[in-house]
GROMACS .gro file of C-alpha atoms in nm:
model
  504
    1MET     CA    1  -2.747  -0.847   1.269
    2ASP     CA    2  -3.110  -0.975   1.401
    3TYR     CA    3  -3.110  -1.361   1.337
    4LYS     CA    4  -3.433  -1.394   1.449
    5LEU     CA    5  -3.568  -1.182   1.246
    6GLY     CA    6  -3.415  -1.373   0.966
    7PHE     CA    7  -3.551  -1.709   1.064
    8GLN     CA    8  -3.868  -1.592   1.053
    9THR     CA    9  -3.876  -1.477   0.719
   10LEU     CA   10  -3.676  -1.726   0.602
   11LYS     CA   11  -3.940  -1.968   0.727
   12THR     CA   12  -4.225  -1.803   0.572
   13ALA     CA   13  -4.065  -1.851   0.182
   14LEU     CA   14  -4.005  -2.222   0.287
   15VAL     CA   15  -4.351  -2.301   0.381
   16SER     CA   16  -4.569  -2.319   0.065
   17ALA     CA   17  -4.199  -2.517  -0.022
   18ASN     CA   18  -4.071  -2.839  -0.042
   19PRO     CA   19  -4.078  -2.975   0.367
   20GLN     CA   20  -3.715  -3.125   0.304
   21HIS     CA   21  -3.622  -2.808   0.309
   22LEU     CA   22  -3.851  -2.710   0.581
   23ALA     CA   23  -3.656  -2.947   0.740
   24GLU     CA   24  -3.279  -2.824   0.648
   25LEU     CA   25  -3.423  -2.482   0.845
   26ALA     CA   26  -3.549  -2.637   1.147
   27THR     CA   27  -3.200  -2.859   1.210
   28LEU     CA   28  -2.989  -2.567   1.082
   29MET     CA   29  -3.189  -2.378   1.384
   30ASP     CA   30  -3.159  -2.635   1.620
   31ARG     CA   31  -2.767  -2.584   1.530
   32PHE     CA   32  -2.730  -2.261   1.566
   33ASP     CA   33  -2.914  -2.305   1.913
   34LYS     CA   34  -2.690  -2.487   2.024
   35ASN     CA   35  -2.399  -2.339   1.906
   36GLU     CA   36  -2.496  -2.041   2.066
   37ARG     CA   37  -2.538  -2.139   2.417
   38ALA     CA   38  -2.175  -2.330   2.369
   39GLU     CA   39  -2.086  -1.947   2.365
   40ARG     CA   40  -2.294  -1.879   2.671
   41LEU     CA   41  -2.173  -2.154   2.869
   42PHE     CA   42  -1.745  -2.185   2.774
   43GLY     CA   43  -1.694  -1.891   2.549
   44SER     CA   44  -1.622  -1.865   2.190
   45SER     CA   45  -1.402  -2.101   2.063
   46GLU     CA   46  -1.261  -2.164   1.679
   47ASN     CA   47  -1.508  -2.454   1.690
   48THR     CA   48  -1.758  -2.258   1.783
   49ARG     CA   49  -1.624  -2.045   1.528
   50ASN     CA   50  -1.575  -2.309   1.298
   51GLU     CA   51  -2.010  -2.461   1.340
   52ARG     CA   52  -2.133  -2.075   1.329
   53ALA     CA   53  -1.950  -2.021   0.986
   54GLN     CA   54  -2.055  -2.352   0.861
   55ILE     CA   55  -2.462  -2.300   0.952
   56VAL     CA   56  -2.436  -1.941   0.811
   57PHE     CA   57  -2.302  -2.097   0.483
   58ALA     CA   58  -2.574  -2.327   0.458
   59LEU     CA   59  -2.877  -2.061   0.555
   60ASN     CA   60  -2.727  -1.854   0.277
   61GLU     CA   61  -2.758  -2.090   0.069
   62LEU     CA   62  -3.092  -2.158   0.149
   63ALA     CA   63  -3.283  -1.834   0.145
   64LEU     CA   64  -3.078  -1.682  -0.193
   65GLN     CA   65  -3.233  -1.994  -0.384
   66HIS     CA   66  -3.606  -1.909  -0.179
   67CYS     CA   67  -3.570  -1.515  -0.135
   68GLY     CA   68  -3.346  -1.412  -0.382
   69VAL     CA   69  -3.112  -1.291  -0.091
   70SER     CA   70  -2.886  -1.373   0.181
   71PHE     CA   71  -2.974  -1.480   0.500
   72ASN     CA   72  -2.743  -1.226   0.641
   73ASP     CA   73  -2.917  -0.955   0.432
   74LEU     CA   74  -3.293  -1.134   0.573
   75CYS     CA   75  -3.080  -1.096   0.937
   76GLN     CA   76  -3.107  -0.659   0.833
   77GLY     CA   77  -3.357  -0.631   0.764
   78VAL     CA   78  -3.349  -0.685   0.361
   79GLN     CA   79  -3.668  -0.794   0.164
   80PRO     CA   80  -3.704  -1.088  -0.006
   81LYS     CA   81  -3.709  -1.123  -0.384
   82PRO     CA   82  -3.960  -1.354  -0.597
   83VAL     CA   83  -3.740  -1.615  -0.722
   84ALA     CA   84  -3.824  -1.787  -1.056
   85GLN     CA   85  -3.814  -2.176  -0.973
   86PRO     CA   86  -3.652  -2.422  -1.247
   87GLU     CA   87  -3.891  -2.675  -1.390
   88ALA     CA   88  -3.828  -3.005  -1.308
   89LYS     CA   89  -3.664  -3.225  -1.515
   90PRO     CA   90  -3.675  -3.580  -1.517
   91LYS     CA   91  -3.355  -3.765  -1.372
   92PRO     CA   92  -3.104  -3.888  -1.642
   93THR     CA   93  -3.143  -4.266  -1.669
   94THR     CA   94  -2.792  -4.280  -1.734
   95PRO     CA   95  -2.453  -4.154  -1.583
   96THR     CA   96  -2.398  -3.784  -1.716
   97SER     CA   97  -2.062  -3.616  -1.671
   98THR     CA   98  -2.021  -3.293  -1.402
   99LEU     CA   99  -1.810  -3.052  -1.557
  100ARG     CA  100  -1.552  -2.883  -1.259
  101PRO     CA  101  -1.639  -2.499  -1.139
  102GLU     CA  102  -1.330  -2.248  -1.280
  103PRO     CA  103  -1.196  -2.121  -1.005
  104GLY     CA  104  -1.317  -1.778  -0.861
  105TRP     CA  105  -1.249  -1.564  -0.596
  106VAL     CA  106  -1.420  -1.482  -0.234
  107THR     CA  107  -1.354  -1.141  -0.186
  108PHE     CA  108  -1.290  -1.039   0.136
  109LYS     CA  109  -1.095  -0.648   0.251
  110LEU     CA  110  -0.982  -0.588   0.603
  111GLN     CA  111  -0.878  -0.218   0.690
  112LEU     CA  112  -0.668  -0.197   1.025
  113ALA     CA  113  -0.624   0.102   1.210
  114ARG     CA  114  -0.443   0.130   1.585
  115GLN     CA  115  -0.603   0.139   1.914
  116ALA     CA  116  -0.428   0.157   2.200
  117GLY     CA  117  -0.090   0.004   2.317
  118LEU     CA  118  -0.142  -0.424   2.183
  119GLU     CA  119  -0.507  -0.356   2.064
  120PHE     CA  120  -0.649  -0.233   1.678
  121GLU     CA  121  -0.933  -0.234   1.516
  122VAL     CA  122  -1.015  -0.545   1.218
  123ARG     CA  123  -1.328  -0.352   1.038
  124ALA     CA  124  -1.466  -0.539   0.729
  125LEU     CA  125  -1.523  -0.328   0.428
  126GLU     CA  126  -1.636  -0.641   0.223
  127THR     CA  127  -1.699  -1.013   0.326
  128PRO     CA  128  -1.967  -1.277   0.251
  129MET     CA  129  -2.165  -1.229   0.547
  130GLY     CA  130  -2.182  -0.844   0.566
  131GLU     CA  131  -1.915  -0.588   0.756
  132PRO     CA  132  -1.859  -0.698   1.077
  133ARG     CA  133  -1.642  -0.502   1.328
  134THR     CA  134  -1.426  -0.588   1.642
  135SER     CA  135  -1.102  -0.537   1.828
  136GLY     CA  136  -0.787  -0.754   1.777
  137ARG     CA  137  -0.497  -0.774   1.975
  138LEU     CA  138  -0.134  -0.796   1.823
  139PRO     CA  139   0.026  -1.116   1.889
  140VAL     CA  140   0.391  -0.937   2.023
  141ASP     CA  141   0.493  -0.569   2.081
  142THR     CA  142   0.709  -0.363   1.916
  143THR     CA  143   0.991  -0.457   2.101
  144ASP     CA  144   0.920  -0.821   2.069
  145LEU     CA  145   0.861  -0.803   1.688
  146VAL     CA  146   1.225  -0.650   1.653
  147ALA     CA  147   1.363  -1.012   1.783
  148VAL     CA  148   1.085  -1.188   1.589
  149LEU     CA  149   1.194  -0.950   1.220
  150LYS     CA  150   1.532  -1.036   1.287
  151VAL     CA  151   1.482  -1.417   1.296
  152LEU     CA  152   1.287  -1.433   0.950
  153GLU     CA  153   1.538  -1.132   0.810
  154LYS     CA  154   1.887  -1.439   0.919
  155SER     CA  155   1.666  -1.716   0.784
  156GLY     CA  156   1.748  -1.910   1.142
  157TYR     CA  157   1.898  -1.775   1.521
  158THR     CA  158   2.240  -1.840   1.598
  159PRO     CA  159   2.294  -1.638   1.969
  160ASP     CA  160   2.594  -1.426   1.909
  161ASP     CA  161   2.356  -1.298   1.683
  162PHE     CA  162   2.126  -1.172   1.927
  163THR     CA  163   2.143  -0.932   2.181
  164SER     CA  164   2.035  -1.089   2.486
  165ALA     CA  165   1.773  -0.891   2.514
  166GLN     CA  166   1.659  -1.027   2.193
  167THR     CA  167   1.752  -1.387   2.309
  168GLU     CA  168   1.523  -1.342   2.612
  169ALA     CA  169   1.246  -1.153   2.351
  170LEU     CA  170   1.240  -1.475   2.190
  171GLN     CA  171   1.230  -1.761   2.417
  172ARG     CA  172   0.927  -1.513   2.602
  173VAL     CA  173   0.705  -1.526   2.277
  174GLY     CA  174   0.816  -1.934   2.230
  175LEU     CA  175   1.105  -1.881   1.927
  176VAL     CA  176   1.395  -2.099   2.124
  177ARG     CA  177   1.393  -2.277   2.379
  178ASP     CA  178   1.694  -2.478   2.480
  179GLY     CA  179   1.888  -2.237   2.295
  180ARG     CA  180   1.766  -2.289   1.915
  181LEU     CA  181   1.492  -2.199   1.690
  182VAL     CA  182   1.206  -2.441   1.730
  183ALA     CA  183   1.131  -2.606   1.452
  184ASP     CA  184   0.754  -2.492   1.360
  185HIS     CA  185   0.802  -2.097   1.457
  186LEU     CA  186   0.666  -1.997   1.128
  187LYS     CA  187   0.374  -2.182   1.257
  188ARG     CA  188   0.407  -1.999   1.605
  189ILE     CA  189   0.402  -1.721   1.398
  190GLY     CA  190   0.146  -1.751   1.191
  191LYS     CA  191  -0.117  -1.844   1.426
  192GLY     CA  192  -0.090  -1.565   1.642
  193LEU     CA  193  -0.083  -1.299   1.382
  194TYR     CA  194  -0.408  -1.488   1.241
  195ASP     CA  195  -0.569  -1.453   1.575
  196ALA     CA  196  -0.486  -1.142   1.540
  197LEU     CA  197  -0.650  -1.094   1.230
  198PHE     CA  198  -0.987  -1.263   1.281
  199PRO     CA  199  -1.063  -1.211   1.595
  200GLY     CA  200  -1.433  -1.245   1.662
  201HIS     CA  201  -1.737  -1.259   1.438
  202VAL     CA  202  -1.490  -1.095   1.192
  203GLY     CA  203  -1.311  -1.461   1.194
  204VAL     CA  204  -1.723  -1.610   1.135
  205ALA     CA  205  -1.740  -1.437   0.838
  206PHE     CA  206  -1.353  -1.549   0.758
  207GLN     CA  207  -1.410  -1.876   0.835
  208MET     CA  208  -1.756  -1.862   0.610
  209ALA     CA  209  -1.553  -1.739   0.341
  210PHE     CA  210  -1.284  -1.971   0.344
  211ASN     CA  211  -1.552  -2.300   0.359
  212GLN     CA  212  -1.733  -2.142   0.118
  213ALA     CA  213  -1.416  -2.086  -0.184
  214ARG     CA  214  -1.353  -2.456  -0.050
  215LEU     CA  215  -1.710  -2.619  -0.192
  216ASN     CA  216  -1.637  -2.362  -0.525
  217ARG     CA  217  -1.342  -2.463  -0.548
  218ALA     CA  218  -1.210  -2.087  -0.502
  219THR     CA  219  -0.976  -1.832  -0.340
  220ILE     CA  220  -1.013  -1.581  -0.103
  221PHE     CA  221  -0.864  -1.239  -0.251
  222LEU     CA  222  -0.723  -1.128   0.095
  223GLN     CA  223  -0.672  -0.748   0.102
  224LEU     CA  224  -0.536  -0.569   0.376
  225ARG     CA  225  -0.544  -0.196   0.407
  226PHE     CA  226  -0.357   0.024   0.632
  227ASP     CA  227  -0.349   0.415   0.664
  228HIS     CA  228  -0.025   0.522   0.547
  229ASP     CA  229   0.087   0.594   0.911
  230ALA     CA  230  -0.038   0.298   1.035
  231VAL     CA  231   0.354   0.186   0.960
  232ASP     CA  232   0.357  -0.060   1.360
  233LEU     CA  233   0.049  -0.229   1.202
  234ALA     CA  234   0.201  -0.278   0.850
  235ARG     CA  235   0.556  -0.361   0.985
  236TYR     CA  236   0.412  -0.770   1.118
  237PRO     CA  237   0.525  -1.009   0.839
  238TRP     CA  238   0.091  -1.080   0.804
  239GLU     CA  239   0.189  -1.372   0.489
  240LEU     CA  240   0.265  -1.602   0.743
  241VAL     CA  241  -0.086  -1.595   0.866
  242HIS     CA  242  -0.121  -2.006   0.961
  243ASP     CA  243  -0.507  -2.134   1.044
  244GLY     CA  244  -0.391  -2.450   1.275
  245GLN     CA  245  -0.400  -2.603   1.043
  246ARG     CA  246  -0.195  -2.493   0.728
  247HIS     CA  247   0.010  -2.125   0.603
  248LEU     CA  248  -0.305  -2.023   0.405
  249VAL     CA  249  -0.074  -1.746   0.174
  250SER     CA  250   0.203  -2.096   0.093
  251ALA     CA  251  -0.055  -2.264  -0.078
  252GLY     CA  252  -0.290  -2.005  -0.261
  253ALA     CA  253  -0.588  -2.089  -0.083
  254VAL     CA  254  -0.610  -1.733   0.009
  255GLU     CA  255  -0.453  -1.418  -0.165
  256MET     CA  256  -0.273  -1.094  -0.033
  257ALA     CA  257  -0.206  -0.812  -0.091
  258ARG     CA  258  -0.154  -0.456   0.012
  259TYR     CA  259  -0.339  -0.175  -0.008
  260ILE     CA  260  -0.258   0.141   0.115
  261THR     CA  261  -0.556   0.477   0.177
  262TYR     CA  262  -0.462   0.804   0.121
  263GLY     CA  263  -0.619   1.124  -0.007
  264GLU     CA  264  -0.571   1.058  -0.358
  265ALA     CA  265  -0.721   0.808  -0.644
  266ALA     CA  266  -0.630   0.513  -0.709
  267LEU     CA  267  -0.541   0.448  -1.070
  268THR     CA  268  -0.602   0.175  -1.362
  269LEU     CA  269  -0.365  -0.114  -1.377
  270PRO     CA  270  -0.498  -0.294  -1.720
  271VAL     CA  271  -0.227  -0.272  -2.059
  272LYS     CA  272  -0.400  -0.282  -2.381
  273PRO     CA  273  -0.101  -0.475  -2.584
  274PRO     CA  274   0.158  -0.442  -2.703
  275ALA     CA  275   0.278  -0.403  -2.377
  276GLN     CA  276   0.657  -0.245  -2.294
  277MET     CA  277   0.856  -0.387  -2.042
  278LEU     CA  278   1.279  -0.277  -1.945
  279PHE     CA  279   1.478  -0.512  -1.762
  280VAL     CA  280   1.701  -0.343  -1.512
  281GLU     CA  281   2.031  -0.548  -1.384
  282SER     CA  282   2.207  -0.329  -1.133
  283ARG     CA  283   2.563  -0.567  -1.040
  284PRO     CA  284   2.835  -0.248  -0.843
  285ARG     CA  285   3.190  -0.406  -0.795
  286ASP     CA  286   3.195  -0.264  -0.465
  287LEU     CA  287   2.883  -0.503  -0.353
  288THR     CA  288   2.811  -0.869  -0.293
  289THR     CA  289   2.851  -1.018  -0.578
  290LEU     CA  290   2.488  -1.149  -0.727
  291PRO     CA  291   2.471  -1.342  -1.048
  292GLN     CA  292   2.504  -1.249  -1.437
  293GLU     CA  293   2.172  -1.291  -1.640
  294ASN     CA  294   2.036  -1.599  -1.506
  295GLU     CA  295   1.693  -1.396  -1.393
  296ARG     CA  296   1.655  -1.218  -1.662
  297LEU     CA  297   1.687  -1.524  -1.877
  298ALA     CA  298   1.449  -1.692  -1.660
  299VAL     CA  299   1.255  -1.394  -1.721
  300TRP     CA  300   1.266  -1.399  -2.089
  301ASN     CA  301   1.140  -1.768  -2.140
  302ALA     CA  302   0.863  -1.739  -1.864
  303LEU     CA  303   0.754  -1.460  -2.135
  304GLN     CA  304   0.825  -1.627  -2.417
  305SER     CA  305   0.453  -1.660  -2.539
  306LEU     CA  306   0.369  -1.336  -2.465
  307THR     CA  307   0.645  -1.172  -2.683
  308SER     CA  308   0.596  -1.424  -2.967
  309ALA     CA  309   0.270  -1.300  -2.998
  310GLY     CA  310   0.342  -0.940  -3.026
  311LYS     CA  311   0.131  -0.862  -2.704
  312LEU     CA  312   0.487  -0.762  -2.474
  313ILE     CA  313   0.795  -0.548  -2.631
  314PRO     CA  314   1.067  -0.683  -2.351
  315GLU     CA  315   1.394  -0.470  -2.362
  316ARG     CA  316   1.711  -0.430  -2.109
  317LEU     CA  317   1.859  -0.110  -1.988
  318GLU     CA  318   2.199  -0.207  -2.094
  319THR     CA  319   2.331   0.104  -1.847
  320PRO     CA  320   2.183   0.005  -1.518
  321THR     CA  321   2.183   0.357  -1.438
  322TYR     CA  322   1.967   0.585  -1.253
  323ASP     CA  323   2.040   0.845  -1.486
  324ALA     CA  324   2.006   0.609  -1.774
  325LEU     CA  325   1.643   0.467  -1.653
  326LEU     CA  326   1.556   0.866  -1.630
  327ASP     CA  327   1.655   0.921  -2.005
  328ARG     CA  328   1.497   0.605  -2.075
  329ILE     CA  329   1.176   0.660  -1.876
  330GLY     CA  330   1.124   1.054  -2.028
  331GLY     CA  331   1.131   0.853  -2.376
  332ALA     CA  332   0.885   0.565  -2.408
  333ASP     CA  333   0.584   0.479  -2.192
  334TYR     CA  334   0.687   0.131  -2.008
  335HIS     CA  335   0.464  -0.042  -1.870
  336LEU     CA  336   0.677  -0.281  -1.673
  337ILE     CA  337   1.010  -0.236  -1.514
  338HIS     CA  338   1.170  -0.550  -1.296
  339PHE     CA  339   1.483  -0.454  -1.132
  340ASP     CA  340   1.707  -0.722  -1.036
  341GLY     CA  341   2.027  -0.661  -0.810
  342HIS     CA  342   2.041  -0.515  -0.409
  343GLY     CA  343   1.837  -0.301  -0.210
  344ILE     CA  344   1.852  -0.219   0.109
  345PHE     CA  345   1.631  -0.070   0.402
  346ALA     CA  346   1.815   0.240   0.621
  347ARG     CA  347   1.925   0.547   0.713
  348ARG     CA  348   2.145   0.730   0.504
  349CYS     CA  349   2.434   0.951   0.720
  350SER     CA  350   2.461   1.320   0.598
  351GLN     CA  351   2.799   1.354   0.650
  352CYS     CA  352   2.989   1.035   0.540
  353ARG     CA  353   2.685   0.914   0.311
  354THR     CA  354   2.771   0.552   0.534
  355MET     CA  355   2.383   0.327   0.541
  356ASN     CA  356   2.295   0.211   0.851
  357TYR     CA  357   2.058   0.007   1.012
  358SER     CA  358   1.681   0.227   1.047
  359HIS     CA  359   1.710   0.182   1.447
  360LEU     CA  360   2.006   0.282   1.468
  361THR     CA  361   2.066   0.658   1.578
  362VAL     CA  362   2.399   0.761   1.581
  363CYS     CA  363   2.605   0.692   1.255
  364LEU     CA  364   2.843   0.388   1.329
  365SER     CA  365   3.083   0.531   1.053
  366CYS     CA  366   3.138   0.902   1.169
  367GLN     CA  367   2.920   0.959   1.533
  368THR     CA  368   2.642   1.160   1.344
  369PRO     CA  369   2.328   1.186   1.520
  370LEU     CA  370   2.015   1.048   1.307
  371ASP     CA  371   1.759   1.075   1.497
  372ASP     CA  372   1.661   1.373   1.246
  373VAL     CA  373   1.738   1.121   0.961
  374PRO     CA  374   1.411   0.942   0.837
  375PRO     CA  375   1.501   0.539   0.754
  376PHE     CA  376   1.438   0.536   0.316
  377GLY     CA  377   1.414   0.218   0.131
  378TYR     CA  378   1.762   0.228  -0.122
  379LEU     CA  379   1.798   0.036  -0.505
  380ALA     CA  380   2.194   0.006  -0.590
  381PHE     CA  381   2.213   0.150  -0.920
  382GLU     CA  382   2.567   0.181  -1.080
  383ASP     CA  383   2.740   0.548  -1.088
  384ASN     CA  384   2.930   0.628  -1.372
  385SER     CA  385   3.265   0.404  -1.309
  386GLY     CA  386   3.053   0.083  -1.211
  387ALA     CA  387   3.026   0.167  -0.824
  388ALA     CA  388   2.731   0.141  -0.588
  389ASP     CA  389   2.465   0.441  -0.638
  390PHE     CA  390   2.190   0.390  -0.373
  391VAL     CA  391   1.897   0.608  -0.482
  392SER     CA  392   1.600   0.684  -0.186
  393THR     CA  393   1.268   0.573  -0.205
  394GLU     CA  394   1.181   0.980  -0.283
  395ASP     CA  395   1.436   0.968  -0.620
  396MET     CA  396   1.217   0.681  -0.760
  397GLU     CA  397   0.920   0.814  -0.729
  398ASN     CA  398   0.963   1.138  -0.852
  399LEU     CA  399   1.119   0.907  -1.148
  400LEU     CA  400   0.848   0.727  -1.190
  401LEU     CA  401   0.509   1.024  -1.118
  402ASN     CA  402   0.282   1.046  -1.368
  403SER     CA  403   0.475   0.740  -1.568
  404GLN     CA  404   0.274   0.455  -1.790
  405VAL     CA  405   0.423   0.204  -1.560
  406ARG     CA  406   0.195  -0.023  -1.447
  407LEU     CA  407   0.392  -0.286  -1.218
  408MET     CA  408   0.748  -0.258  -1.085
  409PHE     CA  409   0.859  -0.598  -0.955
  410LEU     CA  410   1.152  -0.526  -0.745
  411SER     CA  411   1.409  -0.866  -0.671
  412ALA     CA  412   1.625  -0.671  -0.431
  413CYS     CA  413   1.618  -0.756  -0.076
  414GLN     CA  414   1.402  -0.561   0.175
  415THR     CA  415   1.225  -0.304  -0.063
  416GLY     CA  416   0.868  -0.414   0.076
  417ILE     CA  417   0.995  -0.279   0.470
  418VAL     CA  418   0.860  -0.029   0.629
  419ARG     CA  419   0.977   0.155   0.957
  420GLY     CA  420   0.879   0.524   1.062
  421GLU     CA  421   0.616   0.778   1.046
  422SER     CA  422   0.513   0.712   0.712
  423LEU     CA  423   0.434   0.360   0.529
  424PHE     CA  424   0.565   0.598   0.185
  425GLY     CA  425   0.919   0.560   0.317
  426GLY     CA  426   0.994   0.183   0.196
  427LEU     CA  427   1.009   0.085  -0.162
  428GLY     CA  428   0.719  -0.070  -0.192
  429PRO     CA  429   0.454   0.203  -0.027
  430GLY     CA  430   0.683   0.486  -0.225
  431LEU     CA  431   0.625   0.333  -0.606
  432ILE     CA  432   0.211   0.282  -0.528
  433ARG     CA  433   0.186   0.659  -0.412
  434SER     CA  434   0.388   0.752  -0.759
  435GLY     CA  435   0.070   0.606  -0.962
  436VAL     CA  436   0.207   0.257  -1.001
  437PRO     CA  437  -0.096   0.045  -0.922
  438ALA     CA  438   0.141  -0.287  -0.812
  439VAL     CA  439   0.462  -0.327  -0.696
  440VAL     CA  440   0.610  -0.681  -0.568
  441ALA     CA  441   0.925  -0.590  -0.363
  442MET     CA  442   1.119  -0.822  -0.103
  443GLN     CA  443   1.005  -0.782   0.306
  444PHE     CA  444   1.368  -0.953   0.430
  445SER     CA  445   1.657  -1.052   0.272
  446VAL     CA  446   1.596  -1.308   0.045
  447PRO     CA  447   1.851  -1.595  -0.143
  448VAL     CA  448   1.916  -1.543  -0.560
  449ILE     CA  449   1.787  -1.907  -0.669
  450ALA     CA  450   1.455  -1.801  -0.484
  451THR     CA  451   1.386  -1.458  -0.686
  452ILE     CA  452   1.500  -1.639  -0.996
  453ASN     CA  453   1.230  -1.971  -0.931
  454PHE     CA  454   0.952  -1.679  -0.773
  455ALA     CA  455   1.052  -1.443  -1.076
  456GLU     CA  456   0.996  -1.689  -1.358
  457SER     CA  457   0.715  -1.876  -1.183
  458PHE     CA  458   0.543  -1.517  -1.164
  459TYR     CA  459   0.527  -1.417  -1.505
  460THR     CA  460   0.499  -1.777  -1.600
  461ALA     CA  461   0.105  -1.708  -1.462
  462LEU     CA  462   0.094  -1.366  -1.604
  463ALA     CA  463   0.191  -1.457  -1.974
  464ARG     CA  464  -0.120  -1.745  -1.914
  465GLY     CA  465  -0.357  -1.439  -1.816
  466GLU     CA  466  -0.360  -1.477  -1.442
  467THR     CA  467  -0.404  -1.201  -1.249
  468VAL     CA  468  -0.129  -0.996  -1.005
  469SER     CA  469  -0.187  -1.107  -0.674
  470ARG     CA  470  -0.234  -1.502  -0.864
  471ALA     CA  471   0.075  -1.479  -0.989
  472VAL     CA  472   0.227  -1.401  -0.665
  473ALA     CA  473   0.060  -1.683  -0.545
  474GLN     CA  474   0.192  -1.900  -0.829
  475GLY     CA  475   0.526  -1.785  -0.761
  476ARG     CA  476   0.510  -1.840  -0.338
  477ARG     CA  477   0.434  -2.256  -0.406
  478ARG     CA  478   0.793  -2.253  -0.620
  479LEU     CA  479   0.928  -2.174  -0.282
  480PHE     CA  480   0.753  -2.328   0.012
  481ARG     CA  481   0.981  -2.593   0.049
  482GLY     CA  482   1.265  -2.380   0.117
  483ASN     CA  483   1.111  -2.174   0.376
  484THR     CA  484   1.097  -1.834   0.154
  485TRP     CA  485   0.715  -1.781   0.045
  486PHE     CA  486   0.642  -1.539   0.288
  487ILE     CA  487   0.879  -1.267   0.169
  488PRO     CA  488   0.823  -1.150  -0.138
  489THR     CA  489   0.491  -0.834  -0.096
  490LEU     CA  490   0.243  -0.709  -0.282
  491TYR     CA  491   0.125  -0.357  -0.311
  492LEU     CA  492  -0.166  -0.334  -0.503
  493ARG     CA  493  -0.339  -0.023  -0.527
  494SER     CA  494  -0.596  -0.014  -0.883
  495GLN     CA  495  -0.948   0.103  -0.943
  496ASP     CA  496  -1.116  -0.254  -1.012
  497ASP     CA  497  -0.899  -0.431  -0.707
  498GLU     CA  498  -0.938  -0.798  -0.977
  499GLY     CA  499  -0.454  -0.680  -1.047
  500HIS     CA  500  -0.588  -0.822  -1.397
  501LEU     CA  501  -0.222  -0.665  -1.597
  502PHE     CA  502  -0.345  -0.735  -1.936
  503ALA     CA  503  -0.698  -0.566  -2.104
  504GLU     CA  504  -0.867  -0.814  -2.302
   0.00000   0.00000   0.00000
């Protein structure tokens, strides 16, 4: 951007304005020059990026007030527009109360694309500061990432559960010291992700957006866009981003959604009441026992206001088999499906049908090679005898293709994981491809109490009319003290990008 042009245009527009505004511009220009000199002498730093963001934010406010366009627009040659100045009003003689502004959104969209080695392109598609693009650098390579993800999956570190190579990797990236996991490991992981996601001008734009959101008591809606084959990028737990002060996603300062770019149209999300919801509670007798009814009752209670008002019709799938779900989907237009049960991401042996970890190349049970077996996400339904019937991503896609389902809530472990050659092998992305605009999934194993608390808060927010992304943010807040708030992942691909489920 041509900052010199922007300053000159803004200065010309302010000649006939209040001298105070000219003085304000002079101060901002002086701060801008000093900041640029500091960057030339000592390089870009968090302090200089923050200072630039604050200056540009103030310049944008000044330009919008007097030129009708932002300072960023002026720097790109956009001509000022006539601005109607409000008539001066006498100052009130008595104090007046100020209404707190409605919390809003500041949209920030990033397209991530892999380059060579650890380098990847970060392209801003929608920010308050135009569309900057730059190269970022991933904080750990794919080998070290396996160890990091294993720590998050197991919610800790026990030496016997990790190979010597994985332990060395964790020591190398500073997560394990003296045989123990460092206390601030989530912060360390998150800071590395923040630095990778917001380098250079993209970081300046984000800091400006963050400051703007803070001043207006708004929330940043951060959309991360991945091509369907960008598996190496989507594997990183971006929900952990930490700016050095706080985890941005945990407290709702940032609402994060993942968007998959591929050659099909995004579908509509809103539903006209009454919406129909189907709750699937699967409890196979040969898998780890889960509590009965607890999550369903919590969800039913959270949605009581919508049910009483006739805006939602909740139902339960009495027989939690795949065939029963297939029959029910074929006979009614369900808009919400909640699956409560077990999930896994694995390679399934074609010979003995054993589930193997996705990184294994030989079946642990019968030694059959697995090199040609793609990893998939699976949901554990029940078969006719009550035993586990593992239903793959492909089967779920086939089930939901062209259905009316707008939101799928997968309260099951590992349903947000992606591996292999395509994101669509994972359950969350796979259901997006089937035409479901919003999918809430879990990218790691998650404690039962966490899923119940998250689901209750999520649906309570939806019942208030919040967007899906804001409902996810509300659910995360309930999980902060247990350090599980980053596990839920939102895949959102709708025409309006706003995430409003219920139409007005």
